[in-house]
PDB file of N, CA and C in Angstrom:
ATOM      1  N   UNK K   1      80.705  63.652 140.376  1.00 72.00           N
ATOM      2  CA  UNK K   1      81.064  63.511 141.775  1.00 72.00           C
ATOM      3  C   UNK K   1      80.164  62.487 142.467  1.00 72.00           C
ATOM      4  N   UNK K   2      78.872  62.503 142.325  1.00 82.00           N
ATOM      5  CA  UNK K   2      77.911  61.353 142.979  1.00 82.00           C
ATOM      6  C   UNK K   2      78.278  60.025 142.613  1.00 82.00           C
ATOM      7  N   UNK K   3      78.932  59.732 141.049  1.00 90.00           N
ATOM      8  CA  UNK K   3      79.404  58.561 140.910  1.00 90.00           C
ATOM      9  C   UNK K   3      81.066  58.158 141.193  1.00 90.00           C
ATOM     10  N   UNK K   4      81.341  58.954 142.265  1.00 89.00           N
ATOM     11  CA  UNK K   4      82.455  58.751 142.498  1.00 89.00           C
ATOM     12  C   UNK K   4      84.126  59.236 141.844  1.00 89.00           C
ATOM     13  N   UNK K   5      83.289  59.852 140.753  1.00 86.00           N
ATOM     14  CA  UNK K   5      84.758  60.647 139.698  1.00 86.00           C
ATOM     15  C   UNK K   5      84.678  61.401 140.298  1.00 86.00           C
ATOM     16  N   UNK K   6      86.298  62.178 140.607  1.00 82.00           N
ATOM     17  CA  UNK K   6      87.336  63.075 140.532  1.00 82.00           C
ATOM     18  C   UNK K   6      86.891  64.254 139.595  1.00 82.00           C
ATOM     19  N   UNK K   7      86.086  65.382 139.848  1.00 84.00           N
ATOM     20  CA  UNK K   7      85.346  66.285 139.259  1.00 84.00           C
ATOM     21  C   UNK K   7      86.230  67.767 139.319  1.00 84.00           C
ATOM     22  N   UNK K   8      87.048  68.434 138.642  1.00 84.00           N
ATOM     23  CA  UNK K   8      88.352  69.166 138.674  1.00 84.00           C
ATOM     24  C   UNK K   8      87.786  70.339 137.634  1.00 84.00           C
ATOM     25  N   UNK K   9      87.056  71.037 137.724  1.00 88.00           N
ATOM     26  CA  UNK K   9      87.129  72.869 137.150  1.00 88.00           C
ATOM     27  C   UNK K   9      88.550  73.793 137.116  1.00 88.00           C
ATOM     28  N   UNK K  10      88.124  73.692 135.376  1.00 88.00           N
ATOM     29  CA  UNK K  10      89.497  74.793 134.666  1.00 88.00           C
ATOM     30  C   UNK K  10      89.241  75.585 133.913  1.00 88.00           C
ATOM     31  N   UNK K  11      89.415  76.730 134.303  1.00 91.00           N
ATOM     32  CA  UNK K  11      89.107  77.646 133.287  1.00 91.00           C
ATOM     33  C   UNK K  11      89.611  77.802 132.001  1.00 91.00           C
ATOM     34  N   UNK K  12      88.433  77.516 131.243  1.00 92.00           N
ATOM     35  CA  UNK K  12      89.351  77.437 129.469  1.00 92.00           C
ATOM     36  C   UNK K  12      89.372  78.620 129.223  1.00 92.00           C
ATOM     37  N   UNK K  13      89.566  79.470 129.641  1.00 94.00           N
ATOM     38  CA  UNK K  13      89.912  81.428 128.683  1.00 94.00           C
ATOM     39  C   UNK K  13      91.592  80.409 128.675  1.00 94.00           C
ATOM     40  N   UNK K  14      91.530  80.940 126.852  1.00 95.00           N
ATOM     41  CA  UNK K  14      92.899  81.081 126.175  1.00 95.00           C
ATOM     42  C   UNK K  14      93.389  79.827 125.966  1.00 95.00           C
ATOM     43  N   UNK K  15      93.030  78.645 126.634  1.00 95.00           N
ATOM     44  CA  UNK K  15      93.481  77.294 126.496  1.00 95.00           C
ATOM     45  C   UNK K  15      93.853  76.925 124.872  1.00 95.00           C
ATOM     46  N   UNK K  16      92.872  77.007 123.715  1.00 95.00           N
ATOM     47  CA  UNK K  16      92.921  77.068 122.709  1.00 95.00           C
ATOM     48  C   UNK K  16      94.076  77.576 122.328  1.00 95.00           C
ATOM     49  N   UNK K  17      94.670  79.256 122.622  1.00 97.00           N
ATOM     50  CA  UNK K  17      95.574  79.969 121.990  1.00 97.00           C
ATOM     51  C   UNK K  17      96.866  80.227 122.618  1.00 97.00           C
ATOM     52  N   UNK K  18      97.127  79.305 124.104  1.00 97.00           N
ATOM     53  CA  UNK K  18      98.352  79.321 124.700  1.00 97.00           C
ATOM     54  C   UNK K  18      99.335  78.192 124.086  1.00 97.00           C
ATOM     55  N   UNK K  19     100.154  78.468 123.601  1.00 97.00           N
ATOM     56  CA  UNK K  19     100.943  76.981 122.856  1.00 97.00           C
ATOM     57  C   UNK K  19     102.362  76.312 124.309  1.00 97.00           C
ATOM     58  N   UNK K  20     102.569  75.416 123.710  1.00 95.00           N
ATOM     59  CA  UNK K  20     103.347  74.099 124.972  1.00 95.00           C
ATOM     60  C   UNK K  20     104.478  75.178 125.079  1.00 95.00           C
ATOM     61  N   UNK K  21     104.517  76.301 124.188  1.00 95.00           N
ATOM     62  CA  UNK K  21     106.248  76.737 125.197  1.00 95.00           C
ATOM     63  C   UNK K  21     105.706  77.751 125.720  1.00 95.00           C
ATOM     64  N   UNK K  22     104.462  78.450 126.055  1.00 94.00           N
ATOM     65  CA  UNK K  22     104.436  79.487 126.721  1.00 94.00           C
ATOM     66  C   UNK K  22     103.515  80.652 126.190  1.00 94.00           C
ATOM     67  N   UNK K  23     104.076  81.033 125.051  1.00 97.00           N
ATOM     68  CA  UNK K  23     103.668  81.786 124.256  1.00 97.00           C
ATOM     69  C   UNK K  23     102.076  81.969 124.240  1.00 97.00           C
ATOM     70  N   UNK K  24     101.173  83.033 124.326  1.00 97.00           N
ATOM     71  CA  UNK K  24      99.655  82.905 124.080  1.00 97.00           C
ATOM     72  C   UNK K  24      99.597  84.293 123.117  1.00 97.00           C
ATOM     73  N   UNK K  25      98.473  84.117 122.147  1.00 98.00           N
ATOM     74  CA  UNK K  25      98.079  84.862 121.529  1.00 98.00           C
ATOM     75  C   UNK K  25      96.897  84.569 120.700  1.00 98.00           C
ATOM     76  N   UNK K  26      96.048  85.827 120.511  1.00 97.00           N
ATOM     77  CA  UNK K  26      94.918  85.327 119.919  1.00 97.00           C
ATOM     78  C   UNK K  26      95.240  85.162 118.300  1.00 97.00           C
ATOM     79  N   UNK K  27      96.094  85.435 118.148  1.00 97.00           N
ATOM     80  CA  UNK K  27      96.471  85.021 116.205  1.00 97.00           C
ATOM     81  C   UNK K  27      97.010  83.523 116.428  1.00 97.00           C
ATOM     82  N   UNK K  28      97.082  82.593 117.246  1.00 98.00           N
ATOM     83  CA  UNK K  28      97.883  81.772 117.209  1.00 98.00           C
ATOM     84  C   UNK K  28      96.615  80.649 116.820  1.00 98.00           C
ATOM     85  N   UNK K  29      95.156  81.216 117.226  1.00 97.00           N
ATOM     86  CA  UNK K  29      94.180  80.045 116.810  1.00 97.00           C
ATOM     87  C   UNK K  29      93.096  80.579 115.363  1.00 97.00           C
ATOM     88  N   UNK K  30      93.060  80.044 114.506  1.00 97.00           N
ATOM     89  CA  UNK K  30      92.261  80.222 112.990  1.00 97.00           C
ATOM     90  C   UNK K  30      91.256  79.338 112.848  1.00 97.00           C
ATOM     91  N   UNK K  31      90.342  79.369 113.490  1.00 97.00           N
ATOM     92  CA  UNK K  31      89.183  78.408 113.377  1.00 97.00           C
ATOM     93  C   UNK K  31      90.332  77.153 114.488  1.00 97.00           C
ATOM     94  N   UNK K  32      89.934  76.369 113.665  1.00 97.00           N
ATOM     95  CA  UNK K  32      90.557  74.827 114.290  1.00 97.00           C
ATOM     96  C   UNK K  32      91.781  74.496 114.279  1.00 97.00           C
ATOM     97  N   UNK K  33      92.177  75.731 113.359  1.00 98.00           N
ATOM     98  CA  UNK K  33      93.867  75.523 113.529  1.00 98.00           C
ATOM     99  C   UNK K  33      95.054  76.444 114.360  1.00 98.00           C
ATOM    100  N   UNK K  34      95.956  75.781 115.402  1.00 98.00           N
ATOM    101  CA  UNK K  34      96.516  76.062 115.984  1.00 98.00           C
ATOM    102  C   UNK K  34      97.790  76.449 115.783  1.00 98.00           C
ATOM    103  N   UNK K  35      98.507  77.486 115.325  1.00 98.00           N
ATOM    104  CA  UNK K  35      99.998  77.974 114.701  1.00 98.00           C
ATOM    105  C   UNK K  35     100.628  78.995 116.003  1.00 98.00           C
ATOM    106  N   UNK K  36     101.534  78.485 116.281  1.00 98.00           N
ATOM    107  CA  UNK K  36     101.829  79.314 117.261  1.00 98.00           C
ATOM    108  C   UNK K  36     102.984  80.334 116.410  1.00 98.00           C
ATOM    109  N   UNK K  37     102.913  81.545 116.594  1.00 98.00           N
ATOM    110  CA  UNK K  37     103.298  82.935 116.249  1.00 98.00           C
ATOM    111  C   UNK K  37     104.739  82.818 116.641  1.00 98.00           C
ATOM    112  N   UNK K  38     105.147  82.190 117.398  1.00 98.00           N
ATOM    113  CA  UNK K  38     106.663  82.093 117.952  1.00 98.00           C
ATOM    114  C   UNK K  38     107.353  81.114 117.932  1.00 98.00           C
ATOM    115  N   UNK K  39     106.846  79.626 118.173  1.00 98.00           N
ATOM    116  CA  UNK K  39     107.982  78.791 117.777  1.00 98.00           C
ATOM    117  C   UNK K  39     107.855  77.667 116.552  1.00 98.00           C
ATOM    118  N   UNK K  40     105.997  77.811 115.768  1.00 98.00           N
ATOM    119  CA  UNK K  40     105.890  77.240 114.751  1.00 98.00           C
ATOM    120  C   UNK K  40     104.349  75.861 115.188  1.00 98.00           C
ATOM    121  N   UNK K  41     104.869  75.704 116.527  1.00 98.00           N
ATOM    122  CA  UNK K  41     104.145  74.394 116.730  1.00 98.00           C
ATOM    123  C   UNK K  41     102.587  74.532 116.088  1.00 98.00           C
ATOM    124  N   UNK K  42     102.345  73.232 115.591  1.00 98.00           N
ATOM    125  CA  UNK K  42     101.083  73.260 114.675  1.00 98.00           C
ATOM    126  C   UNK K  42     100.472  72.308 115.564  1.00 98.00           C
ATOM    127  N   UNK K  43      98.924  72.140 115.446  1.00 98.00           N
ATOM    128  CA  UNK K  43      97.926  71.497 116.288  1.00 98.00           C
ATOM    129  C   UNK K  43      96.564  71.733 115.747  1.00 98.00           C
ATOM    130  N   UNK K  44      95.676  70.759 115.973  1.00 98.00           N
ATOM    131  CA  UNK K  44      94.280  71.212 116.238  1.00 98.00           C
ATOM    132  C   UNK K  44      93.957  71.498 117.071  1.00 98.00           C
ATOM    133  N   UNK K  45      93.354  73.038 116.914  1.00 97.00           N
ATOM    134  CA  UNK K  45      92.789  74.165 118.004  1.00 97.00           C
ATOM    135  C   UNK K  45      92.663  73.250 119.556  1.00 97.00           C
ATOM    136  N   UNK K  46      91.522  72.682 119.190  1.00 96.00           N
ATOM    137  CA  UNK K  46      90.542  72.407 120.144  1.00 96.00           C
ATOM    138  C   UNK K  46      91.163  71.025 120.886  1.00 96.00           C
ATOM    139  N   UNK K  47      92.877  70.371 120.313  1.00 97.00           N
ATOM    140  CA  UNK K  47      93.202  69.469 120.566  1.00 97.00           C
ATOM    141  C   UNK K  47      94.573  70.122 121.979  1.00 97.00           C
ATOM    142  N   UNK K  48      94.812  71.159 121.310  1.00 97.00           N
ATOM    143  CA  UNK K  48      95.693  72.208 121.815  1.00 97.00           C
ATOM    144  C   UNK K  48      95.188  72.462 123.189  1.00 97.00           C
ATOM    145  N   UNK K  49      93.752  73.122 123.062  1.00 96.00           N
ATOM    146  CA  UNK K  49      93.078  73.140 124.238  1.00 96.00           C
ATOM    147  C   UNK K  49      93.201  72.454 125.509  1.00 96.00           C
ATOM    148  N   UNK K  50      92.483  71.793 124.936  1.00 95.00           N
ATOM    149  CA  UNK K  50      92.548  70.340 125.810  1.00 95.00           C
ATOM    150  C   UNK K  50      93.694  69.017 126.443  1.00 95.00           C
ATOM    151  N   UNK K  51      94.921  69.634 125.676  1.00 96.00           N
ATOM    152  CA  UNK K  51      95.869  69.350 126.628  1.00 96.00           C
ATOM    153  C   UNK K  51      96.322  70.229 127.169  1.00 96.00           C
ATOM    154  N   UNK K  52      96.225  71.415 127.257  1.00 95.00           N
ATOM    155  CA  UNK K  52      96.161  72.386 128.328  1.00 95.00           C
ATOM    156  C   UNK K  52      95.612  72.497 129.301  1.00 95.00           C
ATOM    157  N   UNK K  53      94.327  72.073 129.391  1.00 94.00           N
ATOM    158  CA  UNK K  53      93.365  71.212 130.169  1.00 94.00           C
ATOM    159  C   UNK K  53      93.733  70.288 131.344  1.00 94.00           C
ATOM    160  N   UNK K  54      94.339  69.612 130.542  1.00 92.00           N
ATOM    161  CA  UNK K  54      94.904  67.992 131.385  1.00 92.00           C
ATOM    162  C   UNK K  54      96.353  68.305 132.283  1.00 92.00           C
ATOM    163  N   UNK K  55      96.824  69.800 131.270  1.00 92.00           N
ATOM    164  CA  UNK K  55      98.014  69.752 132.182  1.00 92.00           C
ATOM    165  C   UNK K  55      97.775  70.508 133.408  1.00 92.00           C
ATOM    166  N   UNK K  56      96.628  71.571 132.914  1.00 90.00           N
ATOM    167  CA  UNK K  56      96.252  72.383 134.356  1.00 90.00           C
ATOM    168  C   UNK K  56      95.872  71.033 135.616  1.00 90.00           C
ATOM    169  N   UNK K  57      94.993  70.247 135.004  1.00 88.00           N
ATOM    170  CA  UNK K  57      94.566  69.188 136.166  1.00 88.00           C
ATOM    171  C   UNK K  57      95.908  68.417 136.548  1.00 88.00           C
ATOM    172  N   UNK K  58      96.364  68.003 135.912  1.00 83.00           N
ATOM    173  CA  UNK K  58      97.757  67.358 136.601  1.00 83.00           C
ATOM    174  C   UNK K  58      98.797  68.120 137.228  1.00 83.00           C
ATOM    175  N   UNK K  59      98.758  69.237 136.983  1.00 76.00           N
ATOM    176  CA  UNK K  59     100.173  70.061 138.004  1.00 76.00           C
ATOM    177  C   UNK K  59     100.911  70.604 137.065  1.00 76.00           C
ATOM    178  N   UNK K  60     101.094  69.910 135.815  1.00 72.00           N
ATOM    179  CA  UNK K  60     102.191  69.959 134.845  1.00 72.00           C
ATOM    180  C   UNK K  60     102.240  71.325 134.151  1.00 72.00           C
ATOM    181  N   UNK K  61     101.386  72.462 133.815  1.00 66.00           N
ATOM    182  CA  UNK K  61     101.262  73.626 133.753  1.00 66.00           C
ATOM    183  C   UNK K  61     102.374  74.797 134.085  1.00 66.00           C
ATOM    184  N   UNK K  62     102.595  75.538 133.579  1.00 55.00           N
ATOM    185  CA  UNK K  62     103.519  76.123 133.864  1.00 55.00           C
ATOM    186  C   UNK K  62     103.200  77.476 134.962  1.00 55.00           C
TER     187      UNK K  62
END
């Protein structure tokens, strides 16, 4: 914030284990790997996360 960035707090509980259609569960993350229990989608964990992340900051979130 002092250097002028746009400084935006999100709470990561579950970010890791919520997948793009909705679905959250804690079986859905295995270490680094991301399988979602319901519609298949595969990911890295921590990649999964973090566009969950970006969508909370942008609006795009469901």
């Amino acid at each position: 914030e002092m250097a002028g960035i746009r400084v935006e707090w999100v709470n990561p509980t579950y970010t890791s284990q919520t997948c793009r259609c909705g679905y959250r569960d804690k079986g859905n993350r295995n270490g680094i790997h991301f399988r979602c229990q319901k519609c298949g989608y595969t990911i890295h964990a921590d990649l999964n996360g973090a566009i969950n992340i970006a969508k909370a900051i942008s609006g795009f979130a469901a």
